[in-house]
Amino acid sequence: MHSIRSALLQAQAQLNSSPRLETVDARFESQLLLQHLLNAGRAWLIAHENDSLEDGMQARFEALVNRRVNGEPIAYILGSREFYGLNLTVTPATLIPRPDTEILVDTALAKILAGQHTQILDLGTGTGAIALAIAQQRPQAQVTGVDASRPALDVAISNSRQLHLANVHFTLSDWFNDLGNARFDVIVSNPPYIEETDAHLQQGDLRFEPLSALASGADGLDDIRRIIDGCLIHLKPQGWLMFEHGYNQAETVRELMAQTGLVNIETVRDFGGNDRVTIGKNPLIVSTHWD
Ligand code: GLN
């Protein structure tokens, strides 16, 4: 029979020697996997490291460790990931929320005045991360999250129920296609933006994530072009479009936004100092349509 300590040490050694994992915090991840299995916190685990782990539990732990050794993302094994202080369910049908995407949430919140009844749209919502974070921070806002993937949308809906957020709803739509002529004060998105031949798609967590959430044509900009092309029909006067993009796409994105007629275009950097989010505003003061 193993002690918790020896089970963790063995797992740590296996993770460290896995050729499928380039960088891994083996000690931390071993603890996370065992905490998940035992439904225990980190403090409990450390306080009980001399306790013995029954054989059945040891076998189940080894199975989880093996999945990680084979490169499966820790978020898919645990079935959850924290984003903007929210604990979200994630499945292989969804992209795993990244810390850098919290910058998009901050950028959106800066344009969504608290206490106002604004309409917000999140395109390609996946787990619902961005939509849910905004809905929680701005209870007066009405947030719509759309995705073209039914399985992803089901994850977003289940997350909104778990978080008891009533000011957000999710609906199936391929970008703007199924939104009729609805208009929004702020449109946000973390679209796929990786070049389809980029070697990173064959590395790390990306190998296991949905390709449709990551790659977007030869230059990575196919979906970004669709979003920019459709945005003016769906932005209220003075409304903002903002989305995440690749570190080397900011200049092209700014040009595309300017060509479409957006103004006050700016790029925001991520935690690593890379260009990551670009924003632009609908210059109209009053709507030219009756809506
Ligand atoms: N930033 C992510 C990555 O490079 C990609 C996310 C996306 O395509 N929207 O891992």
Tab-separated table of C-alpha atoms and ligand atoms in Angstrom:
chain	number	residue	atom	x	y	z
A	1	MET	CA	0.000	0.000	0.000
A	2	HIS	CA	1.228	3.515	-0.856
A	3	SER	CA	1.247	6.512	1.413
A	4	ILE	CA	-0.142	9.730	-0.023
A	5	ARG	CA	3.418	11.058	0.000
A	6	SER	CA	4.878	8.160	-1.987
A	7	ALA	CA	1.980	8.182	-4.465
A	8	LEU	CA	2.615	11.886	-5.071
A	9	LEU	CA	6.368	11.410	-5.462
A	10	GLN	CA	5.857	8.608	-7.964
A	11	ALA	CA	3.390	10.720	-9.963
A	12	GLN	CA	5.759	13.675	-9.892
A	13	ALA	CA	8.609	11.566	-11.299
A	14	GLN	CA	6.359	10.209	-14.072
A	15	LEU	CA	5.177	13.675	-15.082
A	16	ASN	CA	8.725	15.021	-15.066
A	17	SER	CA	9.962	12.291	-17.395
A	18	SER	CA	7.059	12.445	-19.870
A	19	PRO	CA	8.209	13.271	-23.428
A	20	ARG	CA	4.656	14.543	-24.152
A	21	LEU	CA	4.955	17.394	-21.628
A	22	GLU	CA	7.417	20.182	-22.379
A	23	THR	CA	6.786	22.260	-19.284
A	24	VAL	CA	4.937	20.953	-16.304
A	25	ASP	CA	4.799	21.853	-12.617
A	26	ALA	CA	4.862	18.172	-11.668
A	27	ARG	CA	4.501	18.566	-7.895
A	28	PHE	CA	1.592	21.005	-8.170
A	29	GLU	CA	-0.219	18.982	-10.827
A	30	SER	CA	0.231	15.683	-8.932
A	31	GLN	CA	-1.362	17.324	-5.919
A	32	LEU	CA	-4.206	18.741	-8.049
A	33	LEU	CA	-4.988	15.325	-9.489
A	34	LEU	CA	-5.044	13.628	-6.093
A	35	GLN	CA	-7.077	16.457	-4.551
A	36	HIS	CA	-9.570	16.014	-7.376
A	37	LEU	CA	-9.829	12.275	-6.723
A	38	LEU	CA	-10.083	12.589	-2.934
A	39	ASN	CA	-12.243	15.699	-3.146
A	40	ALA	CA	-9.856	17.367	-0.719
A	41	GLY	CA	-8.069	20.697	-0.431
A	42	ARG	CA	-4.316	21.191	-0.669
A	43	ALA	CA	-3.939	21.803	3.081
A	44	TRP	CA	-5.682	18.501	3.863
A	45	LEU	CA	-3.454	16.638	1.443
A	46	ILE	CA	-0.264	18.041	2.937
A	47	ALA	CA	-1.442	17.402	6.504
A	48	HIS	CA	-2.279	13.774	5.618
A	49	GLU	CA	0.735	12.822	3.541
A	50	ASN	CA	1.591	9.926	5.845
A	51	ASP	CA	-1.890	8.420	5.523
A	52	SER	CA	-2.116	5.360	3.347
A	53	LEU	CA	-3.917	5.402	0.021
A	54	GLU	CA	-6.072	2.339	-0.500
A	55	ASP	CA	-5.259	0.247	-3.561
A	56	GLY	CA	-8.415	1.170	-5.491
A	57	MET	CA	-7.718	4.848	-5.018
A	58	GLN	CA	-4.063	4.366	-5.983
A	59	ALA	CA	-5.150	2.684	-9.246
A	60	ARG	CA	-7.560	5.517	-10.053
A	61	PHE	CA	-4.855	8.072	-9.283
A	62	GLU	CA	-2.411	6.286	-11.598
A	63	ALA	CA	-5.023	6.354	-14.368
A	64	LEU	CA	-5.385	10.132	-14.021
A	65	VAL	CA	-1.617	10.606	-13.930
A	66	ASN	CA	-1.282	8.490	-17.081
A	67	ARG	CA	-3.733	10.714	-18.943
A	68	ARG	CA	-1.590	13.721	-18.022
A	69	VAL	CA	1.620	11.849	-18.927
A	70	ASN	CA	0.078	11.386	-22.392
A	71	GLY	CA	-0.285	15.140	-22.715
A	72	GLU	CA	-4.002	15.596	-21.980
A	73	PRO	CA	-4.557	19.104	-20.565
A	74	ILE	CA	-4.908	19.214	-16.784
A	75	ALA	CA	-8.091	21.324	-17.207
A	76	TYR	CA	-9.806	18.524	-19.177
A	77	ILE	CA	-8.774	15.888	-16.630
A	78	LEU	CA	-10.029	17.986	-13.720
A	79	GLY	CA	-13.026	19.146	-15.796
A	80	SER	CA	-12.652	22.712	-14.591
A	81	ARG	CA	-10.613	25.902	-14.861
A	82	GLU	CA	-10.744	29.157	-12.934
A	83	PHE	CA	-11.311	32.320	-14.975
A	84	TYR	CA	-11.834	35.807	-13.572
A	85	GLY	CA	-12.505	34.276	-10.151
A	86	LEU	CA	-15.182	31.936	-11.543
A	87	ASN	CA	-14.860	28.177	-11.402
A	88	LEU	CA	-15.881	26.977	-14.875
A	89	THR	CA	-16.622	23.523	-16.207
A	90	VAL	CA	-14.505	22.785	-19.281
A	91	THR	CA	-14.743	19.832	-21.649
A	92	PRO	CA	-12.871	18.852	-24.816
A	93	ALA	CA	-15.713	20.595	-26.725
A	94	THR	CA	-14.404	23.935	-25.478
A	95	LEU	CA	-11.209	25.942	-25.550
A	96	ILE	CA	-9.581	26.133	-22.106
A	97	PRO	CA	-9.858	29.737	-20.855
A	98	ARG	CA	-6.455	31.523	-20.691
A	99	PRO	CA	-5.335	34.072	-18.102
A	100	ASP	CA	-4.504	36.570	-20.882
A	101	THR	CA	-8.166	36.605	-21.928
A	102	GLU	CA	-8.968	38.262	-18.589
A	103	ILE	CA	-7.496	41.397	-20.207
A	104	LEU	CA	-10.338	41.333	-22.731
A	105	VAL	CA	-12.809	41.210	-19.826
A	106	ASP	CA	-11.080	44.188	-18.151
A	107	THR	CA	-11.117	46.100	-21.449
A	108	ALA	CA	-14.841	45.414	-21.892
A	109	LEU	CA	-15.690	46.357	-18.290
A	110	ALA	CA	-13.969	49.721	-18.809
A	111	LYS	CA	-16.557	50.458	-21.533
A	112	ILE	CA	-19.612	49.040	-19.738
A	113	LEU	CA	-20.821	51.543	-17.175
A	114	ALA	CA	-22.066	49.912	-13.982
A	115	GLY	CA	-25.779	50.414	-13.350
A	116	GLN	CA	-26.698	50.897	-17.012
A	117	HIS	CA	-28.915	48.538	-18.969
A	118	THR	CA	-26.424	47.706	-21.681
A	119	GLN	CA	-26.573	44.882	-24.229
A	120	ILE	CA	-23.392	42.854	-24.552
A	121	LEU	CA	-22.527	40.124	-27.088
A	122	ASP	CA	-19.786	37.473	-26.783
A	123	LEU	CA	-19.046	35.772	-30.118
A	124	GLY	CA	-17.667	32.207	-29.978
A	125	THR	CA	-18.290	31.968	-26.256
A	126	GLY	CA	-16.994	28.389	-25.704
A	127	THR	CA	-17.213	27.716	-21.940
A	128	GLY	CA	-18.976	31.087	-21.636
A	129	ALA	CA	-15.949	32.452	-19.738
A	130	ILE	CA	-15.981	36.022	-21.076
A	131	ALA	CA	-19.780	36.363	-21.115
A	132	LEU	CA	-20.109	34.988	-17.576
A	133	ALA	CA	-17.330	37.177	-16.147
A	134	ILE	CA	-18.959	40.286	-17.648
A	135	ALA	CA	-22.444	39.233	-16.495
A	136	GLN	CA	-21.177	38.749	-12.954
A	137	GLN	CA	-19.332	42.075	-12.847
A	138	ARG	CA	-22.182	44.061	-14.452
A	139	PRO	CA	-25.492	42.772	-13.044
A	140	GLN	CA	-27.502	45.425	-14.940
A	141	ALA	CA	-26.081	44.367	-18.315
A	142	GLN	CA	-27.825	41.783	-20.500
A	143	VAL	CA	-25.207	39.456	-21.932
A	144	THR	CA	-25.713	37.185	-24.954
A	145	GLY	CA	-23.154	34.476	-25.672
A	146	VAL	CA	-23.191	32.683	-29.030
A	147	ASP	CA	-21.287	29.737	-30.405
A	148	ALA	CA	-21.578	27.664	-33.584
A	149	SER	CA	-20.923	24.488	-31.576
A	150	ARG	CA	-23.902	22.929	-29.765
A	151	PRO	CA	-21.694	20.919	-27.353
A	152	ALA	CA	-19.767	24.085	-26.429
A	153	LEU	CA	-23.017	25.995	-25.906
A	154	ASP	CA	-24.269	23.277	-23.538
A	155	VAL	CA	-21.132	23.754	-21.420
A	156	ALA	CA	-21.725	27.528	-21.324
A	157	ILE	CA	-25.371	27.036	-20.316
A	158	SER	CA	-24.418	24.625	-17.557
A	159	ASN	CA	-21.800	27.108	-16.297
A	160	SER	CA	-24.365	29.920	-16.167
A	161	ARG	CA	-26.695	27.684	-14.115
A	162	GLN	CA	-23.938	26.659	-11.714
A	163	LEU	CA	-23.055	30.313	-11.177
A	164	HIS	CA	-26.722	31.384	-10.836
A	165	LEU	CA	-26.253	34.195	-13.323
A	166	ALA	CA	-29.626	35.262	-14.679
A	167	ASN	CA	-28.514	38.202	-16.854
A	168	VAL	CA	-26.800	36.018	-19.447
A	169	HIS	CA	-28.213	33.714	-22.078
A	170	PHE	CA	-26.629	31.523	-24.705
A	171	THR	CA	-27.805	30.809	-28.213
A	172	LEU	CA	-26.524	28.949	-31.253
A	173	SER	CA	-25.105	31.205	-33.962
A	174	ASP	CA	-22.245	31.071	-36.454
A	175	TRP	CA	-20.777	34.500	-35.631
A	176	PHE	CA	-23.525	37.046	-36.468
A	177	ASN	CA	-25.499	34.749	-38.790
A	178	ASP	CA	-28.382	33.877	-36.489
A	179	LEU	CA	-28.714	37.128	-34.579
A	180	GLY	CA	-31.252	38.834	-36.867
A	181	ASN	CA	-30.777	42.584	-36.505
A	182	ALA	CA	-30.024	42.626	-32.785
A	183	ARG	CA	-27.681	45.455	-31.764
A	184	PHE	CA	-25.248	45.682	-28.892
A	185	ASP	CA	-23.346	48.303	-26.910
A	186	VAL	CA	-20.246	46.125	-26.707
A	187	ILE	CA	-19.298	43.109	-28.826
A	188	VAL	CA	-16.441	40.966	-27.463
A	189	SER	CA	-14.801	37.842	-28.801
A	190	ASN	CA	-11.880	35.485	-28.372
A	191	PRO	CA	-12.090	33.995	-31.876
A	192	PRO	CA	-9.773	31.392	-33.387
A	193	TYR	CA	-6.778	33.279	-34.763
A	194	ILE	CA	-3.873	30.853	-35.189
A	195	GLU	CA	-2.471	30.201	-38.700
A	196	GLU	CA	-3.671	26.740	-39.722
A	197	THR	CA	-0.096	25.597	-40.422
A	198	ASP	CA	1.321	26.917	-37.120
A	199	ALA	CA	3.444	24.256	-35.407
A	200	HIS	CA	2.036	25.241	-31.988
A	201	LEU	CA	-1.192	23.443	-32.902
A	202	GLN	CA	0.744	20.170	-32.518
A	203	GLN	CA	2.137	21.108	-29.105
A	204	GLY	CA	0.997	21.208	-25.476
A	205	ASP	CA	-2.681	21.612	-24.583
A	206	LEU	CA	-3.523	22.821	-28.115
A	207	ARG	CA	-3.247	19.225	-29.445
A	208	PHE	CA	-6.356	18.344	-27.441
A	209	GLU	CA	-8.423	21.492	-27.899
A	210	PRO	CA	-11.018	21.915	-30.678
A	211	LEU	CA	-9.199	23.036	-33.841
A	212	SER	CA	-12.255	25.134	-34.781
A	213	ALA	CA	-11.627	27.233	-31.645
A	214	LEU	CA	-7.952	27.772	-32.463
A	215	ALA	CA	-7.112	27.903	-36.177
A	216	SER	CA	-8.585	30.248	-38.776
A	217	GLY	CA	-7.267	29.922	-42.317
A	218	ALA	CA	-3.837	30.531	-43.817
A	219	ASP	CA	-3.118	33.811	-41.985
A	220	GLY	CA	-5.289	33.094	-38.916
A	221	LEU	CA	-7.561	36.017	-39.801
A	222	ASP	CA	-10.528	34.369	-41.582
A	223	ASP	CA	-12.893	34.611	-38.605
A	224	ILE	CA	-11.586	38.019	-37.526
A	225	ARG	CA	-12.456	39.312	-41.039
A	226	ARG	CA	-15.998	37.939	-40.702
A	227	ILE	CA	-16.412	39.579	-37.303
A	228	ILE	CA	-15.173	42.958	-38.549
A	229	ASP	CA	-17.284	42.719	-41.738
A	230	GLY	CA	-20.483	42.092	-39.779
A	231	CYS	CA	-19.930	44.331	-36.767
A	232	LEU	CA	-21.477	47.635	-37.895
A	233	ILE	CA	-24.876	46.042	-38.485
A	234	HIS	CA	-24.851	44.809	-34.887
A	235	LEU	CA	-23.238	47.698	-33.011
A	236	LYS	CA	-25.385	50.416	-31.520
A	237	PRO	CA	-24.269	53.992	-32.236
A	238	GLN	CA	-21.045	54.601	-30.262
A	239	GLY	CA	-20.862	50.866	-29.537
A	240	TRP	CA	-17.520	49.091	-29.190
A	241	LEU	CA	-16.096	46.033	-30.936
A	242	MET	CA	-13.155	44.387	-29.170
A	243	PHE	CA	-11.496	41.037	-29.550
A	244	GLU	CA	-8.401	39.029	-28.771
A	245	HIS	CA	-5.897	38.267	-31.550
A	246	GLY	CA	-2.385	36.941	-32.150
A	247	TYR	CA	0.671	38.877	-30.931
A	248	ASN	CA	1.599	39.744	-34.557
A	249	GLN	CA	-1.897	40.608	-35.876
A	250	ALA	CA	-2.549	43.992	-34.220
A	251	GLU	CA	-1.493	46.146	-37.160
A	252	THR	CA	-3.609	44.227	-39.685
A	253	VAL	CA	-6.561	44.199	-37.287
A	254	ARG	CA	-6.318	47.973	-36.819
A	255	GLU	CA	-6.242	48.455	-40.609
A	256	LEU	CA	-9.265	46.178	-41.116
A	257	MET	CA	-11.175	48.003	-38.384
A	258	ALA	CA	-10.333	51.392	-39.912
A	259	GLN	CA	-11.363	50.215	-43.409
A	260	THR	CA	-14.750	49.187	-42.069
A	261	GLY	CA	-15.261	52.622	-40.530
A	262	LEU	CA	-14.539	52.050	-36.841
A	263	VAL	CA	-12.841	54.887	-34.938
A	264	ASN	CA	-10.868	55.325	-31.683
A	265	ILE	CA	-8.956	52.154	-32.543
A	266	GLU	CA	-6.454	51.024	-29.907
A	267	THR	CA	-4.470	47.906	-29.047
A	268	VAL	CA	-4.052	46.596	-25.501
A	269	ARG	CA	-1.149	44.365	-24.411
A	270	ASP	CA	-1.288	41.141	-22.431
A	271	PHE	CA	0.614	40.178	-19.244
A	272	GLY	CA	3.633	39.215	-21.359
A	273	GLY	CA	3.723	42.638	-23.086
A	274	ASN	CA	2.358	41.264	-26.400
A	275	ASP	CA	-0.315	43.027	-28.456
A	276	ARG	CA	-3.395	40.965	-27.588
A	277	VAL	CA	-6.691	42.900	-27.787
A	278	THR	CA	-7.769	45.592	-30.256
A	279	ILE	CA	-10.823	47.817	-29.821
A	280	GLY	CA	-12.728	50.128	-32.153
A	281	LYS	CA	-15.913	52.200	-31.937
A	282	ASN	CA	-18.913	52.689	-34.194
A	283	PRO	CA	-18.681	56.430	-35.041
A	284	LEU	CA	-22.432	56.904	-35.567
A	285	ILE	CA	-24.100	59.176	-33.019
A	286	VAL	CA	-27.647	58.088	-33.874
A	287	SER	CA	-28.868	54.918	-35.467
A	288	THR	CA	-29.531	55.053	-39.202
A	289	HIS	CA	-31.971	52.168	-38.858
A	290	TRP	CA	-35.303	51.907	-37.102
A	291	ASP	CA	-34.771	49.260	-34.468
B	1	GLN	N1	-4.052	32.345	-27.177
B	1	GLN	C1	-4.323	30.996	-27.502
B	1	GLN	C2	-3.030	30.234	-27.741
B	1	GLN	O1	-2.214	30.642	-28.511
B	1	GLN	C3	-5.210	30.842	-28.712
B	1	GLN	C4	-6.599	31.171	-28.406
B	1	GLN	C5	-7.370	31.477	-29.646
B	1	GLN	O2	-7.066	31.036	-30.748
B	1	GLN	N2	-8.369	32.237	-29.471
B	1	GLN	O3	-2.828	29.243	-27.072
